Structures are given as structure tokens and as C-alpha cells.
Amino acid sequence: MKALIPAAGLGSRFLPATKAQPKEMLLVVDRPAIQYVVEEGLASAADEVVIINSRDKKSIEEHFTPNPELEAMLRERGKDKYADAVAHAGNLNVSYVYQDEPLGLGHAIYCAHEKTAGEPFYVLLGDVLVPDNKMLPAMQAVSDAHGGCSVIAVMPVPHEKVDRFGVIAGQPVGENVWKIDSLVEKPPVDEAPTDLAVFGRYLLSPRVMELLADAKPTVGGEIQLTDSLDAVLQEEEMYALVVDPADGFDTGTVESWLETNNILWQRRNG
Ligand code: G1P
């Protein structure tokens, strides 16, 4: 089973910091943001993380490549703590596929279709960090309880902000679990069916990948993952796990990135 991390975006909201450096490589406390996401993927039932990269973001790949010379030099100098950190980053089980055109999240995910090989798969959006790595196992448990169906994480957001997210409609069926009836990407605030926003962690059935093969651009002119999730509901059940805002951190804007750094720094040193 694979965990897919789309990482081919431009990072426009962080310019000029992202002019020569991928957004995913920005520091969060002590490591690049994407390292948290890779570690989370590997802490789940996934055996490999697949980063959907763009060809000009090579520093992401360098980060996850072993660097024995640097490691040896650090050990010679007695800096074992840093040598261990370098070895750890270089040994994470990561592979790459490429998204050559920015056609949307659904398109990015489909770029990894050969990797998922007809199996269920996770999708982890890099804008969101889940440092305790507990969300994917909790989603897997919901899936296991419902015959292996797709499960997505949702988070309650202030009503006036729902138009920035995918939003679900459905009914609660257990503690923090909803059965989904439909999904809509970035609805106008007055048309949103709930305030439960798709949060950036997905456990998806292989049928979703098949539907992405024929998905067409919609909202924002992009091929939206949310549309294929809505389409798969014609054939399969899907559930949502309502996650606690304290368990996931948005790093998608400069403000939320700074706030996440502050909170995680305090947790580490508090
Ligand atoms: C994407 C998804 C959206 C989801 C959001 C979470 O949107 O399309 O459904 O709610 O991530 O961060 P984006 O933020 O890429 O516009």
C-alpha cells in the first residue's frame, strides 16, 4: 500500500521565499515540512511514500537521498546527533513520479496510478501536518469497520471559510464518524451543505484512481480530487472521520506556517 504526497505546486503564497526553494522544504521547527508528512506516511500501513514532484524541485529528492560523506564527516567531528538526523532523512523509503503540468490535485494523484497498482492508497496533502501520526491509523480503523471503504478526514471550520475547502454532506453515524452522501469543492458559503471541510488526509479505494483517469477540469479550471470522490459515491460507501483541530496543523499560508512553528516549538520545549 502506498502513501501519495502531491508536491508539484508552485508555492505562490510564500513568494519570494519559494522563488528558489520548494515550499515543501521550508523549515518547521527542525526539519523541512515535507519530512513530517513522509514520516507520517511511513508510520501508517503504507510501505512506501510516493512524492508526486515537479522536475524542477530536485532539492526535495536530495533531502531524501543518503549522504554518506556528510554523515561520516559529522561523525568524525563527534556530531553524532546531526549524523543520525542526516542518516534518518536519507533512509526514508520514498520514490517519485512527476506531474509535468499543473492541472489540479486530481491530475497529480492520477500521475501515481501505476504505483498504487489497483490497491487502496493514502493521500497526504503537504499543507497540513499531523505530527503525532495518529490520524491515518484512526481512518484505517473506520475503513476496516466498514468493509474497507474510502475514508477521508474532515475538520469543522468557521462557516465563512467553507468556500476555501472541499465540503461534505452526510449524517453522523458514530462518535466523530459521518457517512458521506456527497462532496463539493469550494462551494459558495451560502450553498455549503455543512461546515465540515476536507482536511488533507484520505484513504481511498482503487476505484477512485480509476475514475480519475477520465476526470475533467471543473472548479478553478482544475481536475479536482473531490469530484472523483463524489462520483465514487454512486458505487461505494464513503465515511468521514471528524478530526480535532488540535491534531492537525495548517501550514498553507505564511501566517498559519508561523503559528504552526510556534505551537510545535512550544510543544517540543514546553
Ligand atoms: C485541496 C482540496 C480541498 C481540501 C484542501 C485542504 O484544496 O482540493 O478539497 O479541502 O486541499 O487543504 P487546495 O487547498 O489545494 O485548494
XYZ file of C-alpha atoms and ligand atoms in Angstrom:
286
model
C 0.000 0.000 0.000
C 1.326 3.438 -0.947
C 1.019 6.901 0.586
C 0.927 9.629 -2.063
C 2.151 13.149 -1.350
C 1.457 15.707 -4.078
C 4.292 18.252 -4.104
C 4.357 19.805 -7.563
C 2.637 23.090 -6.617
C 4.241 26.480 -7.174
C 4.101 27.734 -3.586
C 2.944 31.169 -4.784
C 1.632 32.222 -1.366
C 5.177 32.026 0.026
C 6.977 34.071 -2.623
C 9.692 35.302 -2.543
C 10.755 32.601 -0.014
C 9.796 29.932 -2.565
C 11.472 31.566 -5.564
C 14.477 29.214 -5.475
C 13.326 26.749 -2.818
C 10.260 24.476 -2.821
C 7.556 25.343 -0.316
C 7.762 21.758 0.975
C 11.368 22.394 2.052
C 10.532 25.334 4.328
C 11.634 24.696 7.881
C 9.119 23.683 10.543
C 10.990 23.737 13.882
C 13.867 21.397 12.966
C 13.120 19.787 9.587
C 11.536 20.551 6.252
C 7.740 20.435 6.296
C 7.618 17.526 3.858
C 9.724 15.322 6.151
C 6.882 15.336 8.719
C 4.476 14.214 6.019
C 6.798 11.454 4.758
C 7.325 10.219 8.330
C 3.568 10.213 8.894
C 3.034 8.181 5.718
C 5.621 5.609 6.766
C 4.136 5.389 10.282
C 0.855 4.203 8.712
C 0.070 0.922 6.946
C 1.922 2.220 3.854
C 5.179 0.521 2.899
C 6.358 3.332 0.650
C 5.759 7.034 0.191
C 5.424 8.326 -3.367
C 6.062 12.035 -3.815
C 4.365 13.499 -6.870
C 7.006 16.051 -7.707
C 7.749 18.560 -10.421
C 11.044 18.184 -12.257
C 12.481 21.477 -11.001
C 12.161 20.654 -7.294
C 15.226 18.431 -7.037
C 16.120 19.609 -3.530
C 13.183 17.535 -2.213
C 14.794 14.426 -3.702
C 18.268 15.390 -2.475
C 16.865 15.674 1.031
C 15.691 12.051 0.977
C 18.879 10.687 -0.652
C 21.628 9.244 1.598
C 24.710 11.459 2.002
C 27.404 9.144 3.460
C 30.178 11.762 3.072
C 28.335 14.337 5.167
C 27.368 11.691 7.694
C 30.990 10.439 8.013
C 32.305 13.983 8.393
C 29.807 14.736 11.158
C 30.709 11.502 12.980
C 34.433 12.292 12.735
C 33.712 15.610 14.378
C 31.721 13.980 17.169
C 28.422 15.387 15.925
C 26.548 12.105 16.076
C 23.185 13.688 16.741
C 23.329 15.513 13.414
C 24.819 12.489 11.628
C 21.866 10.426 12.857
C 19.431 13.058 11.588
C 21.133 13.057 8.173
C 21.080 9.245 8.027
C 17.411 9.150 9.047
C 16.299 11.575 6.311
C 18.336 9.707 3.690
C 16.914 6.314 4.631
C 13.175 7.078 4.474
C 11.507 4.904 1.832
C 10.487 7.494 -0.758
C 10.038 7.261 -4.516
C 8.960 9.822 -7.101
C 6.632 10.299 -10.010
C 6.306 13.548 -11.919
C 3.440 15.878 -12.664
C 4.585 17.839 -15.701
C 1.604 20.193 -15.933
C -0.230 21.915 -13.056
C -3.692 20.556 -13.926
C -5.012 20.129 -10.386
C -4.927 17.799 -7.381
C -6.922 15.052 -9.130
C -4.458 15.061 -12.007
C -1.489 14.981 -9.605
C -2.874 11.903 -7.860
C -3.525 10.144 -11.163
C 0.159 10.629 -12.083
C 0.869 7.925 -9.444
C -1.669 5.397 -10.764
C 0.965 2.858 -11.791
C 2.443 2.947 -8.294
C -0.805 2.145 -6.481
C -1.301 -0.956 -8.658
C -5.010 -1.413 -8.014
C -4.677 -1.253 -4.204
C -6.225 1.215 -1.740
C -3.923 4.170 -1.111
C -3.454 7.136 1.194
C -3.187 10.742 0.047
C -1.437 13.215 2.346
C -1.536 16.882 1.407
C 1.667 18.617 2.430
C -0.059 21.810 3.547
C -1.230 20.008 6.641
C 0.986 18.466 9.324
C -0.137 15.736 11.729
C 2.911 15.412 13.993
C 1.543 12.619 16.203
C 0.988 10.369 13.128
C -2.281 9.049 14.606
C -4.803 10.225 12.013
C -4.177 7.634 9.261
C -4.428 4.653 11.655
C -7.700 6.098 13.013
C -9.006 6.418 9.439
C -7.864 2.879 8.653
C -9.857 1.624 11.652
C -13.019 3.319 10.310
C -12.378 1.770 6.890
C -11.845 -1.697 8.421
C -15.125 -1.335 10.337
C -16.975 -0.590 7.067
C -15.727 -3.237 4.672
C -12.570 -1.449 3.513
C -14.316 1.611 2.053
C -12.761 5.039 1.480
C -12.400 7.320 4.498
C -11.451 10.984 4.494
C -10.551 13.313 7.345
C -12.746 16.386 7.808
C -12.448 19.280 10.222
C -15.128 21.757 11.325
C -14.237 25.224 10.012
C -15.886 28.629 10.572
C -18.838 28.883 8.180
C -17.453 31.917 6.340
C -14.332 29.895 5.396
C -16.004 26.839 3.835
C -15.530 28.216 0.322
C -11.770 27.513 0.583
C -12.251 23.752 1.000
C -13.914 20.593 -0.196
C -17.078 20.176 1.907
C -19.076 17.031 2.746
C -22.787 16.355 3.129
C -23.973 13.331 5.127
C -25.066 12.144 8.558
C -23.237 11.298 11.771
C -23.224 7.533 12.351
C -20.947 7.229 15.374
C -18.514 9.152 17.524
C -16.742 11.526 15.124
C -17.753 9.430 12.118
C -20.060 10.560 9.306
C -21.429 8.611 6.384
C -20.926 10.810 3.332
C -23.757 11.484 0.846
C -21.930 13.934 -1.408
C -18.917 16.215 -1.652
C -18.479 19.590 -3.268
C -15.259 21.510 -3.933
C -15.089 25.115 -2.734
C -18.853 25.804 -2.615
C -20.156 29.364 -2.216
C -20.638 29.948 1.538
C -24.446 30.055 1.272
C -24.541 26.745 -0.638
C -22.230 24.681 1.584
C -24.109 21.639 2.924
C -22.103 21.540 6.209
C -19.108 23.248 7.816
C -17.084 20.002 7.640
C -14.097 20.685 5.409
C -11.952 18.071 3.684
C -8.754 18.330 5.630
C -5.933 16.787 3.581
C -5.785 13.129 4.655
C -7.512 10.481 2.516
C -7.679 6.684 2.485
C -9.064 5.855 -0.940
C -10.340 2.807 -2.756
C -8.746 1.778 -6.076
C -11.987 2.768 -7.847
C -11.202 6.438 -7.106
C -7.965 6.089 -9.073
C -9.888 4.546 -11.988
C -12.367 7.432 -12.000
C -9.519 9.967 -12.002
C -8.415 8.589 -15.378
C -11.426 10.265 -17.010
C -11.905 13.240 -14.678
C -12.465 16.627 -16.323
C -11.490 20.089 -15.046
C -14.196 21.883 -13.024
C -13.782 24.397 -10.169
C -10.897 26.774 -10.877
C -10.273 25.054 -14.224
C -8.577 22.174 -12.363
C -9.104 18.411 -12.235
C -10.416 18.096 -8.685
C -9.933 15.021 -6.489
C -13.183 15.994 -4.732
C -15.192 15.413 -7.947
C -13.981 11.808 -8.255
C -14.764 11.231 -4.559
C -18.289 12.491 -5.187
C -18.548 10.265 -8.286
C -17.404 7.104 -6.476
C -20.331 7.518 -4.057
C -22.585 6.229 -6.848
C -20.857 2.864 -6.452
C -19.292 2.667 -2.990
C -19.834 3.890 0.563
C -17.524 6.524 1.983
C -17.059 7.746 5.554
C -15.537 10.843 7.125
C -13.551 10.947 10.354
C -14.095 14.296 12.091
C -10.680 15.284 13.402
C -9.811 17.605 16.246
C -8.264 20.954 15.235
C -5.557 20.288 17.871
C -4.342 17.236 15.929
C -3.590 18.831 12.580
C -1.755 21.991 11.615
C -2.263 24.051 8.520
C 0.930 25.458 7.000
C -0.651 26.704 3.784
C -0.218 30.435 4.434
C 2.648 32.432 5.929
C 0.501 33.208 8.979
C -0.551 29.584 9.620
C 3.002 28.375 8.933
C 4.380 30.771 11.583
C 1.641 29.767 14.014
C 2.383 26.057 13.444
C 6.082 26.658 14.072
C 5.246 28.426 17.342
C 2.891 25.716 18.580
C 5.229 22.831 17.675
C 8.225 24.640 19.150
C 6.349 25.156 22.403
C 5.209 21.520 22.459
C 8.810 20.411 21.992
C 10.282 22.772 24.590
C 7.325 23.439 26.895
C -7.355 20.962 -1.516
C -8.600 20.125 -1.793
C -9.739 20.549 -0.858
C -9.286 20.433 0.592
C -7.993 21.265 0.803
C -7.448 21.003 2.209
O -7.618 22.295 -1.884
O -8.976 20.297 -3.148
O -10.865 19.723 -1.078
O -10.308 20.897 1.446
O -6.977 20.889 -0.138
O -6.290 21.731 2.447
P -6.433 23.386 -2.087
O -6.077 23.872 -0.711
O -5.331 22.692 -2.771
O -7.058 24.473 -2.916
